[in-house]
Amino acid sequence: MGSPRSGTTLLYHMLLSAGGFVRYRTETHVFSTLAPRFGGMRRRADIQGALDVWLGSDCHTLSALPADVVRDLVERDCRSPGDFLRLIMEEMGRRQGLRRWAETTPAHVLHMREIAAQLPGALFIHVVRDGRDVAASLSRQRWIRPLPTDRDRPALAAAAYWDWVVRAGRREGRALGDAYLEVRYEELVDRPQEVLDRVGAFIDQRLDHEDIVRVGIGSVGRPNTSFPGATGGFQGRWRTELAPGDARDVDAMLVRTLRAFGYESDSRNAPLRLAARARAYAARFAARRALKAFAPLARRSTSLDFFAPGSMRVTAEKLAQAVAGDAT
């Protein structure tokens, strides 16, 4: 989990390639989308609503589970979002002959304490990437709506979101003590075995980089355009991908948070105008998060676009892995 475009999928596919984890090639958005949209899934009618959305989505298709099995499990035993996620993942594990599972929704970084309360014993890995590179990548996607003053500068909105979400994620995680680990994307691609040793000690499992590359699930074996293997080739691209003025302002806006997470910066501090802008964005993001915690408003404001049929890439390979697990 972590900010979007931070390498969460790369680490997840490394774990799947290592073996011993349920093979499920997508995110779930249970806590970040289904739970707020359906009143925290506290009432039977809300659980039923979430289940109907799930069964009509590619999330369900990629699980390779029969719909009647999922429906029976959830209708019988689900009392919370944590139950919903656990029941589906455990049933996949039962069919794959595996007991451990991992989940990779980036936005769940904002829900760690809630998840920990509902899934006792859960461990949390927060993947952090240089916020300037995240801003360059996110600004191309235009997922973060800029303030009116930044309509032509989406990189500032993207940078502000990274700043807010990694700080919020660190607060969530540090409340969990030893159940929380931070991993830097740049170290993962530059010194993969060193980072995998840390992750392996954290989850109590041996992780061998050569074995992981040999199995090569997903972005480990066929890197996407953002994470080209463990080469580090996409580090520092903000300097060339962002316009000079945007690069300068993004670096200055993020200077405190960059240094807090161990990154160097060309800036000494953020000018007042950029600091004020970052606070304005943070207030907006925090307000949206608060709305999601208030059921009546969250029902109307939480989009279900992620669960629209056809929103994910469903392949024969992904389905075969979900059916066979480590046997593939």
Tab-separated table of C-alpha atoms in Angstrom:
chain	number	residue	atom	x	y	z
A	1	MET	CA	0.000	0.000	0.000
A	2	GLY	CA	1.059	3.599	-0.460
A	3	SER	CA	0.586	6.535	-2.791
A	4	PRO	CA	-0.477	5.585	-6.326
A	5	ARG	CA	2.440	5.135	-8.752
A	6	SER	CA	4.824	4.192	-5.937
A	7	GLY	CA	5.679	0.575	-6.758
A	8	THR	CA	3.108	-1.198	-4.607
A	9	THR	CA	2.286	-3.596	-7.447
A	10	LEU	CA	5.956	-4.407	-8.013
A	11	LEU	CA	6.438	-5.474	-4.391
A	12	TYR	CA	3.152	-7.393	-4.442
A	13	HIS	CA	4.199	-9.325	-7.544
A	14	MET	CA	7.548	-10.044	-5.916
A	15	LEU	CA	5.726	-11.636	-2.986
A	16	LEU	CA	3.526	-13.655	-5.315
A	17	SER	CA	6.618	-14.756	-7.248
A	18	ALA	CA	8.282	-15.835	-4.001
A	19	GLY	CA	5.532	-18.392	-3.437
A	20	GLY	CA	3.402	-19.177	-0.428
A	21	PHE	CA	0.878	-16.396	-1.079
A	22	VAL	CA	-2.535	-16.675	-2.686
A	23	ARG	CA	-2.174	-15.633	-6.311
A	24	TYR	CA	-4.692	-12.906	-6.993
A	25	ARG	CA	-3.698	-10.355	-9.621
A	26	THR	CA	-5.671	-7.241	-8.749
A	27	GLU	CA	-6.522	-4.746	-6.030
A	28	THR	CA	-9.725	-5.029	-3.978
A	29	HIS	CA	-10.618	-1.532	-2.690
A	30	VAL	CA	-12.767	-3.116	0.011
A	31	PHE	CA	-11.950	-0.595	2.750
A	32	SER	CA	-11.404	2.421	0.501
A	33	THR	CA	-14.489	2.060	-1.715
A	34	LEU	CA	-16.947	-0.710	-0.855
A	35	ALA	CA	-17.037	-0.008	2.882
A	36	PRO	CA	-17.762	3.749	2.671
A	37	ARG	CA	-20.175	3.317	-0.236
A	38	PHE	CA	-22.156	0.725	1.702
A	39	GLY	CA	-22.336	2.247	5.177
A	40	GLY	CA	-19.322	0.478	6.613
A	41	MET	CA	-21.016	-2.815	5.692
A	42	ARG	CA	-22.676	-2.922	9.100
A	43	ARG	CA	-26.172	-3.880	7.982
A	44	ARG	CA	-27.203	-6.975	6.093
A	45	ALA	CA	-28.601	-4.866	3.232
A	46	ASP	CA	-25.275	-3.036	2.879
A	47	ILE	CA	-23.300	-6.270	2.826
A	48	GLN	CA	-25.659	-7.526	0.148
A	49	GLY	CA	-25.138	-4.347	-1.867
A	50	ALA	CA	-21.354	-4.662	-1.660
A	51	LEU	CA	-21.578	-8.324	-2.609
A	52	ASP	CA	-23.684	-7.574	-5.681
A	53	VAL	CA	-21.151	-4.979	-6.856
A	54	TRP	CA	-18.270	-7.372	-6.242
A	55	LEU	CA	-19.857	-10.283	-8.088
A	56	GLY	CA	-20.455	-8.076	-11.124
A	57	SER	CA	-16.859	-6.867	-11.253
A	58	ASP	CA	-13.556	-8.070	-12.641
A	59	CYS	CA	-12.373	-8.442	-9.029
A	60	HIS	CA	-14.633	-11.453	-8.777
A	61	THR	CA	-13.716	-12.763	-12.226
A	62	LEU	CA	-10.006	-12.685	-11.376
A	63	SER	CA	-10.602	-14.650	-8.176
A	64	ALA	CA	-11.799	-17.635	-10.260
A	65	LEU	CA	-14.285	-18.420	-7.477
A	66	PRO	CA	-17.811	-19.605	-8.288
A	67	ALA	CA	-20.315	-16.838	-7.603
A	68	ASP	CA	-22.577	-19.121	-5.570
A	69	VAL	CA	-19.685	-20.050	-3.273
A	70	VAL	CA	-18.800	-16.397	-2.638
A	71	ARG	CA	-22.431	-15.492	-2.081
A	72	ASP	CA	-22.947	-18.318	0.415
A	73	LEU	CA	-19.777	-17.452	2.349
A	74	VAL	CA	-20.503	-13.736	2.562
A	75	GLU	CA	-24.206	-14.041	3.334
A	76	ARG	CA	-23.494	-16.554	6.084
A	77	ASP	CA	-20.360	-15.221	7.782
A	78	CYS	CA	-19.698	-11.574	6.832
A	79	ARG	CA	-20.137	-8.918	9.517
A	80	SER	CA	-17.590	-6.294	8.420
A	81	PRO	CA	-15.337	-5.203	5.534
A	82	GLY	CA	-12.554	-7.260	7.090
A	83	ASP	CA	-14.732	-10.360	7.051
A	84	PHE	CA	-15.639	-9.709	3.415
A	85	LEU	CA	-12.001	-9.539	2.321
A	86	ARG	CA	-10.874	-12.414	4.542
A	87	LEU	CA	-13.621	-14.805	3.450
A	88	ILE	CA	-12.851	-14.322	-0.234
A	89	MET	CA	-9.078	-14.530	0.155
A	90	GLU	CA	-9.243	-17.556	2.443
A	91	GLU	CA	-11.500	-19.393	0.014
A	92	MET	CA	-9.025	-18.672	-2.769
A	93	GLY	CA	-6.268	-19.944	-0.501
A	94	ARG	CA	-8.192	-23.107	0.291
A	95	ARG	CA	-8.550	-23.877	-3.398
A	96	GLN	CA	-4.917	-23.021	-4.140
A	97	GLY	CA	-3.618	-24.977	-1.151
A	98	LEU	CA	-2.185	-21.847	0.489
A	99	ARG	CA	-2.755	-20.213	3.870
A	100	ARG	CA	-1.157	-16.775	3.455
A	101	TRP	CA	-2.492	-13.935	1.386
A	102	ALA	CA	-1.559	-10.340	0.679
A	103	GLU	CA	-3.546	-7.379	-0.628
A	104	THR	CA	-2.259	-4.421	-2.616
A	105	THR	CA	-4.815	-1.592	-2.804
A	106	PRO	CA	-2.708	1.616	-2.521
A	107	ALA	CA	-5.540	3.604	-0.892
A	108	HIS	CA	-5.694	1.152	1.999
A	109	VAL	CA	-2.668	3.011	3.366
A	110	LEU	CA	-5.251	5.402	4.853
A	111	HIS	CA	-7.153	2.581	6.564
A	112	MET	CA	-4.442	0.640	8.370
A	113	ARG	CA	-5.826	1.022	11.874
A	114	GLU	CA	-9.292	0.020	10.715
A	115	ILE	CA	-7.897	-2.997	8.887
A	116	ALA	CA	-5.772	-4.010	11.872
A	117	ALA	CA	-8.826	-3.909	14.134
A	118	GLN	CA	-10.826	-6.129	11.783
A	119	LEU	CA	-8.000	-8.461	10.716
A	120	PRO	CA	-5.968	-9.234	13.859
A	121	GLY	CA	-2.412	-10.234	13.095
A	122	ALA	CA	-2.267	-8.370	9.785
A	123	LEU	CA	1.090	-6.888	8.747
A	124	PHE	CA	1.404	-3.657	6.773
A	125	ILE	CA	4.081	-2.630	4.261
A	126	HIS	CA	4.047	1.004	3.128
A	127	VAL	CA	5.916	1.488	-0.167
A	128	VAL	CA	7.261	5.033	-0.528
A	129	ARG	CA	8.641	6.474	-3.754
A	130	ASP	CA	10.266	9.862	-4.388
A	131	GLY	CA	7.320	12.257	-4.423
A	132	ARG	CA	8.696	14.206	-7.366
A	133	ASP	CA	8.694	11.097	-9.561
A	134	VAL	CA	5.220	10.236	-8.292
A	135	ALA	CA	4.062	13.747	-9.184
A	136	ALA	CA	5.464	13.406	-12.704
A	137	SER	CA	3.681	10.088	-13.174
A	138	LEU	CA	0.390	11.081	-11.525
A	139	SER	CA	0.205	14.358	-13.418
A	140	ARG	CA	0.133	12.415	-16.692
A	141	GLN	CA	-2.795	10.374	-15.379
A	142	ARG	CA	-4.608	13.488	-14.111
A	143	TRP	CA	-6.189	11.495	-11.292
A	144	ILE	CA	-5.835	14.380	-8.820
A	145	ARG	CA	-8.016	17.399	-9.575
A	146	PRO	CA	-6.024	20.652	-9.304
A	147	LEU	CA	-7.213	23.765	-7.527
A	148	PRO	CA	-8.555	26.433	-9.906
A	149	THR	CA	-5.257	28.311	-9.631
A	150	ASP	CA	-3.368	25.201	-10.781
A	151	ARG	CA	-5.622	24.148	-13.637
A	152	ASP	CA	-2.677	24.089	-16.036
A	153	ARG	CA	-0.241	22.669	-13.491
A	154	PRO	CA	-1.482	19.183	-12.536
A	155	ALA	CA	1.943	18.279	-11.168
A	156	LEU	CA	1.374	20.552	-8.164
A	157	ALA	CA	-1.873	18.783	-7.284
A	158	ALA	CA	-0.202	15.401	-7.694
A	159	ALA	CA	2.734	16.457	-5.526
A	160	ALA	CA	0.420	17.761	-2.822
A	161	TYR	CA	-1.479	14.476	-2.808
A	162	TRP	CA	1.722	12.479	-2.376
A	163	ASP	CA	2.759	14.792	0.460
A	164	TRP	CA	-0.558	14.325	2.233
A	165	VAL	CA	-0.984	10.594	1.699
A	166	VAL	CA	2.517	9.474	2.735
A	167	ARG	CA	2.329	11.553	5.902
A	168	ALA	CA	-1.138	10.226	6.707
A	169	GLY	CA	0.035	6.704	5.950
A	170	ARG	CA	3.024	7.037	8.247
A	171	ARG	CA	0.764	8.240	11.070
A	172	GLU	CA	-1.563	5.289	10.507
A	173	GLY	CA	1.310	2.842	10.393
A	174	ARG	CA	3.260	4.072	13.371
A	175	ALA	CA	0.167	3.569	15.503
A	176	LEU	CA	0.535	-0.156	14.765
A	177	GLY	CA	4.046	-0.536	16.164
A	178	ASP	CA	5.906	-3.630	14.973
A	179	ALA	CA	3.132	-4.531	12.518
A	180	TYR	CA	4.247	-1.696	10.207
A	181	LEU	CA	7.195	-1.504	7.812
A	182	GLU	CA	8.246	1.204	5.351
A	183	VAL	CA	10.037	0.283	2.125
A	184	ARG	CA	11.501	2.768	-0.345
A	185	TYR	CA	10.871	1.939	-3.987
A	186	GLU	CA	14.295	3.195	-5.048
A	187	GLU	CA	16.027	0.808	-2.647
A	188	LEU	CA	13.817	-2.051	-3.813
A	189	VAL	CA	14.949	-1.644	-7.421
A	190	ASP	CA	18.583	-0.733	-6.669
A	191	ARG	CA	19.268	-3.245	-3.886
A	192	PRO	CA	16.441	-5.760	-4.161
A	193	GLN	CA	17.911	-8.555	-2.064
A	194	GLU	CA	18.753	-6.181	0.779
A	195	VAL	CA	15.177	-4.895	0.890
A	196	LEU	CA	13.725	-8.376	0.442
A	197	ASP	CA	15.764	-9.523	3.448
A	198	ARG	CA	14.080	-6.804	5.522
A	199	VAL	CA	10.656	-7.678	4.188
A	200	GLY	CA	11.325	-11.386	4.704
A	201	ALA	CA	12.295	-10.845	8.329
A	202	PHE	CA	9.154	-8.755	8.794
A	203	ILE	CA	6.806	-11.413	7.383
A	204	ASP	CA	8.883	-14.391	8.580
A	205	GLN	CA	9.543	-15.830	5.132
A	206	ARG	CA	12.714	-16.272	3.111
A	207	LEU	CA	12.647	-14.108	-0.018
A	208	ASP	CA	15.296	-14.818	-2.651
A	209	HIS	CA	15.528	-12.276	-5.451
A	210	GLU	CA	16.936	-14.720	-7.999
A	211	ASP	CA	14.066	-17.135	-7.375
A	212	ILE	CA	11.564	-14.285	-7.596
A	213	VAL	CA	12.934	-13.129	-10.953
A	214	ARG	CA	12.961	-16.697	-12.244
A	215	VAL	CA	9.236	-17.118	-11.467
A	216	GLY	CA	8.563	-13.581	-12.712
A	217	ILE	CA	4.884	-12.972	-12.052
A	218	GLY	CA	3.372	-9.795	-13.482
A	219	SER	CA	5.569	-6.714	-13.367
A	220	VAL	CA	8.531	-8.792	-12.166
A	221	GLY	CA	8.638	-10.786	-15.396
A	222	ARG	CA	7.063	-8.327	-17.824
A	223	PRO	CA	7.692	-4.834	-16.473
A	224	ASN	CA	5.151	-2.177	-17.287
A	225	THR	CA	6.116	1.268	-18.506
A	226	SER	CA	6.554	2.622	-15.003
A	227	PHE	CA	8.559	-0.107	-13.315
A	228	PRO	CA	11.017	-1.622	-15.820
A	229	GLY	CA	12.367	-4.453	-13.711
A	230	ALA	CA	14.859	-3.911	-10.935
A	231	THR	CA	16.916	-1.447	-12.956
A	232	GLY	CA	16.079	1.854	-11.338
A	233	GLY	CA	15.613	3.323	-14.805
A	234	PHE	CA	12.646	5.443	-13.818
A	235	GLN	CA	14.243	7.212	-10.870
A	236	GLY	CA	14.813	10.948	-11.060
A	237	ARG	CA	12.785	11.360	-14.229
A	238	TRP	CA	10.926	14.286	-12.713
A	239	ARG	CA	13.882	16.475	-13.685
A	240	THR	CA	13.228	15.900	-17.394
A	241	GLU	CA	9.523	15.016	-17.476
A	242	LEU	CA	8.280	18.068	-15.587
A	243	ALA	CA	8.467	21.559	-17.025
A	244	PRO	CA	11.343	23.500	-15.407
A	245	GLY	CA	9.012	25.703	-13.364
A	246	ASP	CA	6.954	22.733	-12.205
A	247	ALA	CA	10.070	20.754	-11.307
A	248	ARG	CA	11.366	23.639	-9.208
A	249	ASP	CA	8.044	24.216	-7.433
A	250	VAL	CA	7.331	20.526	-6.836
A	251	ASP	CA	10.752	20.078	-5.269
A	252	ALA	CA	10.254	23.135	-3.066
A	253	MET	CA	6.695	22.201	-2.084
A	254	LEU	CA	7.791	18.733	-0.959
A	255	VAL	CA	11.141	19.573	0.628
A	256	ARG	CA	10.147	18.841	4.247
A	257	THR	CA	8.406	15.565	3.484
A	258	LEU	CA	11.108	14.435	1.084
A	259	ARG	CA	13.727	14.862	3.779
A	260	ALA	CA	11.508	13.228	6.394
A	261	PHE	CA	11.450	10.117	4.203
A	262	GLY	CA	15.173	10.167	3.445
A	263	TYR	CA	15.260	11.923	0.063
A	264	GLU	CA	17.578	14.764	-0.908
A	265	SER	CA	16.181	18.017	-2.243
A	266	ASP	CA	17.583	20.954	-4.165
A	267	SER	CA	15.454	23.338	-2.089
A	268	ARG	CA	16.111	24.773	1.348
A	269	ASN	CA	12.471	25.361	2.224
A	270	ALA	CA	9.092	25.942	0.606
A	271	PRO	CA	8.181	29.556	-0.247
A	272	LEU	CA	5.108	30.822	1.575
A	273	ARG	CA	2.957	30.654	-1.559
A	274	LEU	CA	3.752	26.952	-2.054
A	275	ALA	CA	3.393	26.126	1.625
A	276	ALA	CA	-0.037	27.765	1.615
A	277	ARG	CA	-1.018	25.857	-1.500
A	278	ALA	CA	0.068	22.556	0.053
A	279	ARG	CA	-2.068	23.327	3.116
A	280	ALA	CA	-5.066	24.096	0.894
A	281	TYR	CA	-4.705	20.783	-0.886
A	282	ALA	CA	-4.229	18.929	2.396
A	283	ALA	CA	-7.422	20.470	3.749
A	284	ARG	CA	-9.297	19.331	0.652
A	285	PHE	CA	-7.939	15.781	0.852
A	286	ALA	CA	-8.675	15.573	4.577
A	287	ALA	CA	-12.229	16.814	4.013
A	288	ARG	CA	-12.827	14.123	1.413
A	289	ARG	CA	-11.470	11.518	3.785
A	290	ALA	CA	-13.803	12.773	6.509
A	291	LEU	CA	-16.767	12.549	4.131
A	292	LYS	CA	-15.977	8.897	3.548
A	293	ALA	CA	-16.205	8.295	7.275
A	294	PHE	CA	-19.718	9.782	7.396
A	295	ALA	CA	-22.010	7.115	5.989
A	296	PRO	CA	-24.875	9.222	4.584
A	297	LEU	CA	-22.518	11.389	2.515
A	298	ALA	CA	-20.132	8.573	1.633
A	299	ARG	CA	-22.945	6.603	0.049
A	300	ARG	CA	-23.423	9.395	-2.473
A	301	SER	CA	-19.849	10.604	-2.920
A	302	THR	CA	-17.903	7.328	-3.239
A	303	SER	CA	-17.515	6.276	-6.864
A	304	LEU	CA	-17.777	2.634	-7.913
A	305	ASP	CA	-15.903	3.165	-11.193
A	306	PHE	CA	-13.180	0.739	-10.120
A	307	PHE	CA	-15.745	-2.060	-10.037
A	308	ALA	CA	-17.228	-1.376	-13.476
A	309	PRO	CA	-17.052	-4.511	-15.642
A	310	GLY	CA	-14.165	-4.272	-18.065
A	311	SER	CA	-12.183	-1.836	-15.911
A	312	MET	CA	-9.376	-4.369	-15.372
A	313	ARG	CA	-7.278	-6.482	-17.691
A	314	VAL	CA	-8.488	-10.064	-17.347
A	315	THR	CA	-6.111	-12.564	-18.952
A	316	ALA	CA	-5.939	-16.336	-19.189
A	317	GLU	CA	-2.629	-16.203	-17.306
A	318	LYS	CA	-4.135	-14.351	-14.352
A	319	LEU	CA	-7.083	-16.726	-14.200
A	320	ALA	CA	-4.836	-19.783	-14.425
A	321	GLN	CA	-2.715	-18.509	-11.536
A	322	ALA	CA	-5.827	-17.905	-9.434
A	323	VAL	CA	-6.971	-21.460	-10.080
A	324	ALA	CA	-3.653	-23.258	-9.636
A	325	GLY	CA	-1.723	-21.041	-7.214
A	326	ASP	CA	1.927	-22.059	-6.777
A	327	ALA	CA	1.438	-24.975	-9.147
A	328	THR	CA	1.591	-22.662	-12.187
